[in-house]
């Protein structure tokens, strides 16, 4: 019954209790309505700390605005300060508001009461000229409290976490701590992370777009489709990230759900089952956000990698010595890739599959001359019955994979020298493309 509405009837005698009860009803109605439509809608929408006070062992909130967990909106326009005891470490700092209990006084001089009374002049806004009337207005007794204080009679919002109180007197705050935020812009960690993800998505989108505009004749439909799908997904998320970056009043809970959705979509593009991320936890925002942001950055790094890299041949010595040479600038390809030769000629794929291994020798640039002169074998070339799924299938081409476990190959990798391919004259009109597939 404490929150039920007043029955107003004609001729009734009015007392302060009538208005107090009606006020309780309206507040309860509003909180229940908002709370059921949008649960967990509490936290800070603005927070400004006075960091100069940290050097003298104090934590000060200069300005703050938000909603307490019980649904009470608040705005702090005068600084609140708390002294931090020596040797304090790993403790949270809270904005604390005394709880409201039915049937008890909630206005008075005691700071343990929910409100204090302050006289304030109020004008009649319906008349042009009126004298002010002094009214007693209730002001919320919001205080700063430390974790470990007696807190059971307070509604709390965490605003900071103390890492340590140094011996010389300075207080160090945990920079990774995320205050209980209704708008994600309250936290510098969240705004910086959103900006970082936006920059990465923007960069990767441009890289994929440039890749699709470049020569794609050697790539298979599957490889091109992978890039198109990635570009489509990032094209959907990039405008959202840009808007969040420009206007950081987006709800923190909604930001988390959107980031989880983004990560799941990207994991699906990589052929992975979406991970399970932690459930929403307003009391430990860093642990839930750090996991999803870390996953997003890993996925975005994978996007940058082109799964097909083409090595360009130096053909200067081909006419005179039938020699092709190339350098692998990215040494990570040696550990991550399959090295594939795509050989085409007018003799057709079937004959090429038989003739090319006999006509060609592949080795490091320092070994190739001796192998050709002494008619010795080079790095083994294994014929592939069909094109790898990452490469476009050509009718007149044969596909060969280099045996990267052979001693000759390991030697050229160790010496970091050019790869040389010698092709004798039994195959006249020949064209060789060299690809690394990751």
PDB file of C-alpha atoms in Angstrom, residues 6-298:
ATOM      1  CA  UNK A   6      -4.485   8.696  -3.182  1.00  0.00           C
ATOM      2  CA  UNK A   7      -8.263   8.592  -3.550  1.00  0.00           C
ATOM      3  CA  UNK A   8      -9.155  12.233  -4.042  1.00  0.00           C
ATOM      4  CA  UNK A   9     -12.741  13.033  -3.018  1.00  0.00           C
ATOM      5  CA  UNK A  10     -14.801  16.193  -2.636  1.00  0.00           C
ATOM      6  CA  UNK A  11     -14.767  17.830   0.764  1.00  0.00           C
ATOM      7  CA  UNK A  12     -11.748  15.959   2.096  1.00  0.00           C
ATOM      8  CA  UNK A  13      -9.361  17.701   4.475  1.00  0.00           C
ATOM      9  CA  UNK A  14      -5.854  17.900   3.007  1.00  0.00           C
ATOM     10  CA  UNK A  15      -2.709  17.152   4.954  1.00  0.00           C
ATOM     11  CA  UNK A  16       0.987  16.863   3.940  1.00  0.00           C
ATOM     12  CA  UNK A  17       0.580  13.087   3.919  1.00  0.00           C
ATOM     13  CA  UNK A  18      -1.796  13.294   0.947  1.00  0.00           C
ATOM     14  CA  UNK A  19       0.774  15.048  -1.207  1.00  0.00           C
ATOM     15  CA  UNK A  20       3.605  12.855   0.047  1.00  0.00           C
ATOM     16  CA  UNK A  21       1.630   9.713  -0.792  1.00  0.00           C
ATOM     17  CA  UNK A  22       0.710  11.048  -4.241  1.00  0.00           C
ATOM     18  CA  UNK A  23       4.368  11.868  -4.826  1.00  0.00           C
ATOM     19  CA  UNK A  24       5.376   8.335  -3.815  1.00  0.00           C
ATOM     20  CA  UNK A  25       2.773   6.897  -6.188  1.00  0.00           C
ATOM     21  CA  UNK A  26       3.946   8.984  -9.156  1.00  0.00           C
ATOM     22  CA  UNK A  27       7.610   8.157  -8.496  1.00  0.00           C
ATOM     23  CA  UNK A  28       6.840   4.441  -8.100  1.00  0.00           C
ATOM     24  CA  UNK A  29       4.681   4.418 -11.245  1.00  0.00           C
ATOM     25  CA  UNK A  30       7.427   6.090 -13.292  1.00  0.00           C
ATOM     26  CA  UNK A  31      10.183   3.801 -12.004  1.00  0.00           C
ATOM     27  CA  UNK A  32       8.160   0.637 -12.590  1.00  0.00           C
ATOM     28  CA  UNK A  33       7.123   1.731 -16.073  1.00  0.00           C
ATOM     29  CA  UNK A  34      10.675   2.579 -17.154  1.00  0.00           C
ATOM     30  CA  UNK A  35      12.229  -0.365 -15.299  1.00  0.00           C
ATOM     31  CA  UNK A  36       9.980  -2.938 -16.947  1.00  0.00           C
ATOM     32  CA  UNK A  37      10.347  -1.500 -20.451  1.00  0.00           C
ATOM     33  CA  UNK A  38      14.090  -0.986 -20.157  1.00  0.00           C
ATOM     34  CA  UNK A  39      15.673  -3.042 -17.335  1.00  0.00           C
ATOM     35  CA  UNK A  40      19.102  -2.070 -15.966  1.00  0.00           C
ATOM     36  CA  UNK A  41      18.570   1.529 -17.058  1.00  0.00           C
ATOM     37  CA  UNK A  42      20.771   3.096 -14.441  1.00  0.00           C
ATOM     38  CA  UNK A  43      24.261   4.495 -14.281  1.00  0.00           C
ATOM     39  CA  UNK A  44      26.171   7.637 -15.122  1.00  0.00           C
ATOM     40  CA  UNK A  45      25.492   9.823 -18.141  1.00  0.00           C
ATOM     41  CA  UNK A  46      28.199  12.332 -17.230  1.00  0.00           C
ATOM     42  CA  UNK A  47      31.203  12.152 -14.924  1.00  0.00           C
ATOM     43  CA  UNK A  48      33.937  14.693 -14.346  1.00  0.00           C
ATOM     44  CA  UNK A  49      36.680  13.941 -11.813  1.00  0.00           C
ATOM     45  CA  UNK A  50      39.033  16.583 -10.444  1.00  0.00           C
ATOM     46  CA  UNK A  51      42.317  14.772 -11.035  1.00  0.00           C
ATOM     47  CA  UNK A  52      44.382  17.512  -9.397  1.00  0.00           C
ATOM     48  CA  UNK A  53      43.040  16.321  -6.033  1.00  0.00           C
ATOM     49  CA  UNK A  54      44.588  12.876  -6.505  1.00  0.00           C
ATOM     50  CA  UNK A  55      48.058  14.254  -5.815  1.00  0.00           C
ATOM     51  CA  UNK A  56      47.041  15.220  -2.265  1.00  0.00           C
ATOM     52  CA  UNK A  57      45.359  11.932  -1.419  1.00  0.00           C
ATOM     53  CA  UNK A  58      41.766  12.835  -2.243  1.00  0.00           C
ATOM     54  CA  UNK A  59      39.182  11.728  -4.798  1.00  0.00           C
ATOM     55  CA  UNK A  60      36.890  14.484  -6.025  1.00  0.00           C
ATOM     56  CA  UNK A  61      33.843  14.345  -8.284  1.00  0.00           C
ATOM     57  CA  UNK A  62      33.494  17.787  -9.838  1.00  0.00           C
ATOM     58  CA  UNK A  63      30.276  17.096 -11.771  1.00  0.00           C
ATOM     59  CA  UNK A  64      28.109  14.032 -12.320  1.00  0.00           C
ATOM     60  CA  UNK A  65      24.743  13.140 -13.748  1.00  0.00           C
ATOM     61  CA  UNK A  66      22.830   9.898 -14.030  1.00  0.00           C
ATOM     62  CA  UNK A  67      20.291   7.535 -12.489  1.00  0.00           C
ATOM     63  CA  UNK A  68      20.735   5.533  -9.297  1.00  0.00           C
ATOM     64  CA  UNK A  69      19.881   1.795  -9.357  1.00  0.00           C
ATOM     65  CA  UNK A  70      16.562   2.510  -7.583  1.00  0.00           C
ATOM     66  CA  UNK A  71      15.536   4.749 -10.505  1.00  0.00           C
ATOM     67  CA  UNK A  72      16.314   8.106  -8.868  1.00  0.00           C
ATOM     68  CA  UNK A  73      17.727  10.671 -11.346  1.00  0.00           C
ATOM     69  CA  UNK A  74      20.421  12.982  -9.994  1.00  0.00           C
ATOM     70  CA  UNK A  75      22.740  15.783 -10.993  1.00  0.00           C
ATOM     71  CA  UNK A  76      25.771  16.920  -8.996  1.00  0.00           C
ATOM     72  CA  UNK A  77      26.892  20.483  -9.689  1.00  0.00           C
ATOM     73  CA  UNK A  78      29.015  21.057  -6.569  1.00  0.00           C
ATOM     74  CA  UNK A  79      32.178  19.072  -5.986  1.00  0.00           C
ATOM     75  CA  UNK A  80      32.168  16.078  -3.658  1.00  0.00           C
ATOM     76  CA  UNK A  81      35.467  15.135  -1.997  1.00  0.00           C
ATOM     77  CA  UNK A  82      36.618  12.147   0.028  1.00  0.00           C
ATOM     78  CA  UNK A  83      39.937  11.619   1.817  1.00  0.00           C
ATOM     79  CA  UNK A  84      41.580   8.318   0.949  1.00  0.00           C
ATOM     80  CA  UNK A  85      43.167   6.586   3.965  1.00  0.00           C
ATOM     81  CA  UNK A  86      46.804   5.514   3.771  1.00  0.00           C
ATOM     82  CA  UNK A  87      47.546   2.052   2.343  1.00  0.00           C
ATOM     83  CA  UNK A  88      44.203   1.928   0.513  1.00  0.00           C
ATOM     84  CA  UNK A  89      44.411  -0.281  -2.575  1.00  0.00           C
ATOM     85  CA  UNK A  90      42.021  -1.971  -4.999  1.00  0.00           C
ATOM     86  CA  UNK A  91      38.938  -0.321  -3.556  1.00  0.00           C
ATOM     87  CA  UNK A  92      36.058   1.271  -5.412  1.00  0.00           C
ATOM     88  CA  UNK A  93      34.774   4.794  -4.847  1.00  0.00           C
ATOM     89  CA  UNK A  94      30.992   5.170  -4.874  1.00  0.00           C
ATOM     90  CA  UNK A  95      28.409   7.885  -5.181  1.00  0.00           C
ATOM     91  CA  UNK A  96      26.119   6.987  -2.284  1.00  0.00           C
ATOM     92  CA  UNK A  97      22.513   8.052  -1.664  1.00  0.00           C
ATOM     93  CA  UNK A  98      20.682   7.038   1.553  1.00  0.00           C
ATOM     94  CA  UNK A  99      17.896   4.555   0.836  1.00  0.00           C
ATOM     95  CA  UNK A 100      14.259   5.604   1.077  1.00  0.00           C
ATOM     96  CA  UNK A 101      12.234   3.625   3.624  1.00  0.00           C
ATOM     97  CA  UNK A 102       8.448   3.863   3.947  1.00  0.00           C
ATOM     98  CA  UNK A 103       7.221   5.257   7.231  1.00  0.00           C
ATOM     99  CA  UNK A 104      10.498   6.942   8.185  1.00  0.00           C
ATOM    100  CA  UNK A 105      11.638  10.545   8.031  1.00  0.00           C
ATOM    101  CA  UNK A 106      13.679  11.195   4.912  1.00  0.00           C
ATOM    102  CA  UNK A 107      14.350  14.954   5.272  1.00  0.00           C
ATOM    103  CA  UNK A 108      16.555  16.506   7.936  1.00  0.00           C
ATOM    104  CA  UNK A 109      20.002  17.699   8.904  1.00  0.00           C
ATOM    105  CA  UNK A 110      21.419  14.208   9.439  1.00  0.00           C
ATOM    106  CA  UNK A 111      23.492  13.195   6.385  1.00  0.00           C
ATOM    107  CA  UNK A 112      22.166   9.638   6.823  1.00  0.00           C
ATOM    108  CA  UNK A 113      18.731  10.904   5.741  1.00  0.00           C
ATOM    109  CA  UNK A 114      17.904  10.856   2.049  1.00  0.00           C
ATOM    110  CA  UNK A 115      17.298  14.609   1.737  1.00  0.00           C
ATOM    111  CA  UNK A 116      18.303  17.820   3.436  1.00  0.00           C
ATOM    112  CA  UNK A 117      16.015  20.878   3.487  1.00  0.00           C
ATOM    113  CA  UNK A 118      17.228  24.105   1.899  1.00  0.00           C
ATOM    114  CA  UNK A 119      15.359  27.383   1.605  1.00  0.00           C
ATOM    115  CA  UNK A 120      15.041  28.727  -1.914  1.00  0.00           C
ATOM    116  CA  UNK A 121      13.168  31.751  -3.325  1.00  0.00           C
ATOM    117  CA  UNK A 122      10.464  30.752  -5.825  1.00  0.00           C
ATOM    118  CA  UNK A 123       8.602  33.197  -8.086  1.00  0.00           C
ATOM    119  CA  UNK A 124       5.053  33.037  -9.384  1.00  0.00           C
ATOM    120  CA  UNK A 125       5.594  32.284 -13.065  1.00  0.00           C
ATOM    121  CA  UNK A 126       1.974  33.160 -13.977  1.00  0.00           C
ATOM    122  CA  UNK A 127       2.323  36.844 -13.052  1.00  0.00           C
ATOM    123  CA  UNK A 128       4.666  39.414 -14.507  1.00  0.00           C
ATOM    124  CA  UNK A 129       5.458  41.046 -11.185  1.00  0.00           C
ATOM    125  CA  UNK A 130       5.504  38.932  -8.069  1.00  0.00           C
ATOM    126  CA  UNK A 131       7.500  38.697  -4.895  1.00  0.00           C
ATOM    127  CA  UNK A 132       9.418  35.480  -4.276  1.00  0.00           C
ATOM    128  CA  UNK A 133       8.246  33.046  -1.660  1.00  0.00           C
ATOM    129  CA  UNK A 134      10.813  31.196   0.404  1.00  0.00           C
ATOM    130  CA  UNK A 135      10.186  27.465   0.025  1.00  0.00           C
ATOM    131  CA  UNK A 136      11.961  24.599   1.697  1.00  0.00           C
ATOM    132  CA  UNK A 137      13.239  22.355  -1.095  1.00  0.00           C
ATOM    133  CA  UNK A 138      14.648  18.876  -0.595  1.00  0.00           C
ATOM    134  CA  UNK A 139      18.184  18.256  -1.834  1.00  0.00           C
ATOM    135  CA  UNK A 140      19.563  14.724  -2.134  1.00  0.00           C
ATOM    136  CA  UNK A 141      22.327  13.877   0.346  1.00  0.00           C
ATOM    137  CA  UNK A 142      24.704  12.318  -2.170  1.00  0.00           C
ATOM    138  CA  UNK A 143      28.102  11.468  -0.685  1.00  0.00           C
ATOM    139  CA  UNK A 144      31.306   9.743  -1.719  1.00  0.00           C
ATOM    140  CA  UNK A 145      31.976   6.425   0.002  1.00  0.00           C
ATOM    141  CA  UNK A 146      34.815   3.910  -0.151  1.00  0.00           C
ATOM    142  CA  UNK A 147      34.415   0.186  -0.591  1.00  0.00           C
ATOM    143  CA  UNK A 148      34.643  -1.319   2.880  1.00  0.00           C
ATOM    144  CA  UNK A 149      32.695   1.501   4.554  1.00  0.00           C
ATOM    145  CA  UNK A 150      29.276   0.794   6.083  1.00  0.00           C
ATOM    146  CA  UNK A 151      27.183   0.821   2.905  1.00  0.00           C
ATOM    147  CA  UNK A 152      24.073  -1.262   3.602  1.00  0.00           C
ATOM    148  CA  UNK A 153      21.839   1.837   4.002  1.00  0.00           C
ATOM    149  CA  UNK A 154      22.922   3.430   0.716  1.00  0.00           C
ATOM    150  CA  UNK A 155      22.138   3.149  -2.988  1.00  0.00           C
ATOM    151  CA  UNK A 156      25.488   3.044  -4.820  1.00  0.00           C
ATOM    152  CA  UNK A 157      27.055   3.865  -8.174  1.00  0.00           C
ATOM    153  CA  UNK A 158      30.748   3.068  -8.652  1.00  0.00           C
ATOM    154  CA  UNK A 159      32.665   5.990 -10.178  1.00  0.00           C
ATOM    155  CA  UNK A 160      36.331   4.981  -9.785  1.00  0.00           C
ATOM    156  CA  UNK A 161      38.681   2.347  -8.420  1.00  0.00           C
ATOM    157  CA  UNK A 162      41.790   3.135  -6.388  1.00  0.00           C
ATOM    158  CA  UNK A 163      44.823   1.103  -7.428  1.00  0.00           C
ATOM    159  CA  UNK A 164      47.050   2.378  -4.632  1.00  0.00           C
ATOM    160  CA  UNK A 165      47.721   5.232  -2.251  1.00  0.00           C
ATOM    161  CA  UNK A 166      51.432   5.974  -2.588  1.00  0.00           C
ATOM    162  CA  UNK A 167      53.603   6.698   0.419  1.00  0.00           C
ATOM    163  CA  UNK A 168      54.204  10.274  -0.763  1.00  0.00           C
ATOM    164  CA  UNK A 169      50.440  10.865  -0.636  1.00  0.00           C
ATOM    165  CA  UNK A 170      49.270  10.562  -4.248  1.00  0.00           C
ATOM    166  CA  UNK A 171      46.285   8.397  -5.156  1.00  0.00           C
ATOM    167  CA  UNK A 172      46.543   6.273  -8.317  1.00  0.00           C
ATOM    168  CA  UNK A 173      43.299   5.279 -10.046  1.00  0.00           C
ATOM    169  CA  UNK A 174      42.820   2.106 -12.060  1.00  0.00           C
ATOM    170  CA  UNK A 175      42.676   3.334 -15.667  1.00  0.00           C
ATOM    171  CA  UNK A 176      41.039   0.098 -16.838  1.00  0.00           C
ATOM    172  CA  UNK A 177      38.088   0.528 -14.480  1.00  0.00           C
ATOM    173  CA  UNK A 178      34.784   1.361 -16.172  1.00  0.00           C
ATOM    174  CA  UNK A 179      32.345   3.359 -14.013  1.00  0.00           C
ATOM    175  CA  UNK A 180      28.750   2.134 -13.878  1.00  0.00           C
ATOM    176  CA  UNK A 181      27.742   3.953 -17.038  1.00  0.00           C
ATOM    177  CA  UNK A 182      24.347   4.423 -18.638  1.00  0.00           C
ATOM    178  CA  UNK A 183      25.995   6.214 -21.583  1.00  0.00           C
ATOM    179  CA  UNK A 184      29.215   4.571 -22.735  1.00  0.00           C
ATOM    180  CA  UNK A 185      30.872   7.967 -23.288  1.00  0.00           C
ATOM    181  CA  UNK A 186      31.365   8.280 -19.527  1.00  0.00           C
ATOM    182  CA  UNK A 187      34.263   5.790 -19.792  1.00  0.00           C
ATOM    183  CA  UNK A 188      37.437   6.792 -21.643  1.00  0.00           C
ATOM    184  CA  UNK A 189      38.246   3.082 -22.022  1.00  0.00           C
ATOM    185  CA  UNK A 190      35.004   2.465 -23.920  1.00  0.00           C
ATOM    186  CA  UNK A 191      35.289   5.567 -26.110  1.00  0.00           C
ATOM    187  CA  UNK A 192      38.913   4.745 -26.962  1.00  0.00           C
ATOM    188  CA  UNK A 193      38.004   1.118 -27.738  1.00  0.00           C
ATOM    189  CA  UNK A 194      35.110   2.116 -30.009  1.00  0.00           C
ATOM    190  CA  UNK A 195      37.384   4.586 -31.804  1.00  0.00           C
ATOM    191  CA  UNK A 196      40.026   1.865 -32.212  1.00  0.00           C
ATOM    192  CA  UNK A 197      37.552  -0.663 -33.645  1.00  0.00           C
ATOM    193  CA  UNK A 198      36.158   2.008 -35.998  1.00  0.00           C
ATOM    194  CA  UNK A 199      39.665   2.863 -37.241  1.00  0.00           C
ATOM    195  CA  UNK A 200      40.471  -0.823 -37.783  1.00  0.00           C
ATOM    196  CA  UNK A 201      37.197  -1.475 -39.641  1.00  0.00           C
ATOM    197  CA  UNK A 202      37.750   1.600 -41.805  1.00  0.00           C
ATOM    198  CA  UNK A 203      41.329   0.579 -42.640  1.00  0.00           C
ATOM    199  CA  UNK A 204      40.425  -3.041 -43.407  1.00  0.00           C
ATOM    200  CA  UNK A 205      37.451  -2.002 -45.536  1.00  0.00           C
ATOM    201  CA  UNK A 206      39.704   0.152 -47.675  1.00  0.00           C
ATOM    202  CA  UNK A 207      42.268  -2.653 -47.948  1.00  0.00           C
ATOM    203  CA  UNK A 208      39.644  -5.176 -49.089  1.00  0.00           C
ATOM    204  CA  UNK A 209      38.128  -2.669 -51.518  1.00  0.00           C
ATOM    205  CA  UNK A 210      41.562  -2.026 -53.026  1.00  0.00           C
ATOM    206  CA  UNK A 211      42.148  -5.785 -53.233  1.00  0.00           C
ATOM    207  CA  UNK A 212      38.889  -6.288 -55.117  1.00  0.00           C
ATOM    208  CA  UNK A 213      39.712  -3.465 -57.512  1.00  0.00           C
ATOM    209  CA  UNK A 214      43.139  -4.941 -58.261  1.00  0.00           C
ATOM    210  CA  UNK A 215      43.897  -7.892 -60.550  1.00  0.00           C
ATOM    211  CA  UNK A 216      41.702 -10.816 -59.525  1.00  0.00           C
ATOM    212  CA  UNK A 217      42.101 -13.142 -62.508  1.00  0.00           C
ATOM    213  CA  UNK A 218      44.023 -15.749 -60.503  1.00  0.00           C
ATOM    214  CA  UNK A 219      41.626 -15.915 -57.543  1.00  0.00           C
ATOM    215  CA  UNK A 220      38.795 -18.398 -57.298  1.00  0.00           C
ATOM    216  CA  UNK A 221      35.168 -17.433 -56.915  1.00  0.00           C
ATOM    217  CA  UNK A 222      35.335 -18.582 -53.272  1.00  0.00           C
ATOM    218  CA  UNK A 223      38.251 -16.259 -52.477  1.00  0.00           C
ATOM    219  CA  UNK A 224      36.586 -13.284 -54.107  1.00  0.00           C
ATOM    220  CA  UNK A 225      33.293 -14.067 -52.380  1.00  0.00           C
ATOM    221  CA  UNK A 226      35.078 -14.112 -49.005  1.00  0.00           C
ATOM    222  CA  UNK A 227      36.324 -10.579 -49.603  1.00  0.00           C
ATOM    223  CA  UNK A 228      32.915  -9.415 -50.848  1.00  0.00           C
ATOM    224  CA  UNK A 229      31.205 -10.832 -47.758  1.00  0.00           C
ATOM    225  CA  UNK A 230      33.740  -9.208 -45.427  1.00  0.00           C
ATOM    226  CA  UNK A 231      33.291  -5.873 -47.203  1.00  0.00           C
ATOM    227  CA  UNK A 232      29.511  -6.200 -46.943  1.00  0.00           C
ATOM    228  CA  UNK A 233      29.658  -6.918 -43.202  1.00  0.00           C
ATOM    229  CA  UNK A 234      32.076  -4.091 -42.467  1.00  0.00           C
ATOM    230  CA  UNK A 235      30.023  -1.780 -44.663  1.00  0.00           C
ATOM    231  CA  UNK A 236      27.075  -2.483 -42.361  1.00  0.00           C
ATOM    232  CA  UNK A 237      29.010  -1.856 -39.131  1.00  0.00           C
ATOM    233  CA  UNK A 238      31.189   1.074 -40.189  1.00  0.00           C
ATOM    234  CA  UNK A 239      28.364   3.702 -40.236  1.00  0.00           C
ATOM    235  CA  UNK A 240      27.210   2.544 -36.788  1.00  0.00           C
ATOM    236  CA  UNK A 241      30.727   2.751 -35.373  1.00  0.00           C
ATOM    237  CA  UNK A 242      31.148   6.195 -36.899  1.00  0.00           C
ATOM    238  CA  UNK A 243      27.947   7.437 -35.249  1.00  0.00           C
ATOM    239  CA  UNK A 244      28.964   5.984 -31.877  1.00  0.00           C
ATOM    240  CA  UNK A 245      32.333   7.659 -32.315  1.00  0.00           C
ATOM    241  CA  UNK A 246      30.686  11.026 -32.975  1.00  0.00           C
ATOM    242  CA  UNK A 247      27.908  10.783 -30.376  1.00  0.00           C
ATOM    243  CA  UNK A 248      28.799   8.709 -27.337  1.00  0.00           C
ATOM    244  CA  UNK A 249      25.408   8.936 -25.611  1.00  0.00           C
ATOM    245  CA  UNK A 250      24.561   5.417 -26.852  1.00  0.00           C
ATOM    246  CA  UNK A 251      23.457   3.145 -23.999  1.00  0.00           C
ATOM    247  CA  UNK A 252      26.312   1.055 -22.614  1.00  0.00           C
ATOM    248  CA  UNK A 253      24.237  -2.139 -22.495  1.00  0.00           C
ATOM    249  CA  UNK A 254      23.148  -1.716 -26.106  1.00  0.00           C
ATOM    250  CA  UNK A 255      26.762  -1.096 -27.115  1.00  0.00           C
ATOM    251  CA  UNK A 256      27.755  -4.427 -25.558  1.00  0.00           C
ATOM    252  CA  UNK A 257      24.968  -6.306 -27.345  1.00  0.00           C
ATOM    253  CA  UNK A 258      25.929  -4.692 -30.666  1.00  0.00           C
ATOM    254  CA  UNK A 259      29.608  -5.582 -30.193  1.00  0.00           C
ATOM    255  CA  UNK A 260      28.722  -9.195 -29.357  1.00  0.00           C
ATOM    256  CA  UNK A 261      26.594  -9.345 -32.508  1.00  0.00           C
ATOM    257  CA  UNK A 262      29.433  -7.874 -34.574  1.00  0.00           C
ATOM    258  CA  UNK A 263      31.907 -10.428 -33.232  1.00  0.00           C
ATOM    259  CA  UNK A 264      29.529 -13.324 -33.914  1.00  0.00           C
ATOM    260  CA  UNK A 265      28.969 -12.182 -37.484  1.00  0.00           C
ATOM    261  CA  UNK A 266      32.699 -11.903 -38.125  1.00  0.00           C
ATOM    262  CA  UNK A 267      33.371 -15.315 -36.570  1.00  0.00           C
ATOM    263  CA  UNK A 268      30.799 -16.805 -38.939  1.00  0.00           C
ATOM    264  CA  UNK A 269      32.651 -15.330 -41.919  1.00  0.00           C
ATOM    265  CA  UNK A 270      35.790 -17.120 -40.748  1.00  0.00           C
ATOM    266  CA  UNK A 271      33.912 -20.420 -40.645  1.00  0.00           C
ATOM    267  CA  UNK A 272      33.854 -20.487 -36.841  1.00  0.00           C
ATOM    268  CA  UNK A 273      31.001 -21.109 -34.456  1.00  0.00           C
ATOM    269  CA  UNK A 274      30.270 -17.837 -32.609  1.00  0.00           C
ATOM    270  CA  UNK A 275      31.816 -17.702 -29.160  1.00  0.00           C
ATOM    271  CA  UNK A 276      29.780 -17.359 -26.000  1.00  0.00           C
ATOM    272  CA  UNK A 277      30.528 -14.027 -24.360  1.00  0.00           C
ATOM    273  CA  UNK A 278      29.883 -13.168 -20.685  1.00  0.00           C
ATOM    274  CA  UNK A 279      26.355 -12.162 -19.710  1.00  0.00           C
ATOM    275  CA  UNK A 280      25.692  -8.467 -19.161  1.00  0.00           C
ATOM    276  CA  UNK A 281      27.054  -7.413 -15.782  1.00  0.00           C
ATOM    277  CA  UNK A 282      26.624  -3.778 -14.819  1.00  0.00           C
ATOM    278  CA  UNK A 283      28.928  -4.287 -11.839  1.00  0.00           C
ATOM    279  CA  UNK A 284      31.936  -5.534 -13.827  1.00  0.00           C
ATOM    280  CA  UNK A 285      31.898  -3.764 -17.176  1.00  0.00           C
ATOM    281  CA  UNK A 286      35.614  -4.095 -17.866  1.00  0.00           C
ATOM    282  CA  UNK A 287      35.634  -7.898 -17.814  1.00  0.00           C
ATOM    283  CA  UNK A 288      32.768  -8.221 -20.300  1.00  0.00           C
ATOM    284  CA  UNK A 289      33.876  -5.459 -22.666  1.00  0.00           C
ATOM    285  CA  UNK A 290      37.571  -6.388 -22.689  1.00  0.00           C
ATOM    286  CA  UNK A 291      36.773  -9.911 -23.918  1.00  0.00           C
ATOM    287  CA  UNK A 292      34.588  -8.785 -26.819  1.00  0.00           C
ATOM    288  CA  UNK A 293      36.919  -5.939 -27.884  1.00  0.00           C
ATOM    289  CA  UNK A 294      39.911  -8.310 -27.840  1.00  0.00           C
ATOM    290  CA  UNK A 295      38.016 -10.782 -30.054  1.00  0.00           C
ATOM    291  CA  UNK A 296      36.987  -8.039 -32.486  1.00  0.00           C
ATOM    292  CA  UNK A 297      40.570  -6.847 -32.928  1.00  0.00           C
ATOM    293  CA  UNK A 298      41.796 -10.426 -33.524  1.00  0.00           C
TER     294      UNK A 298
END
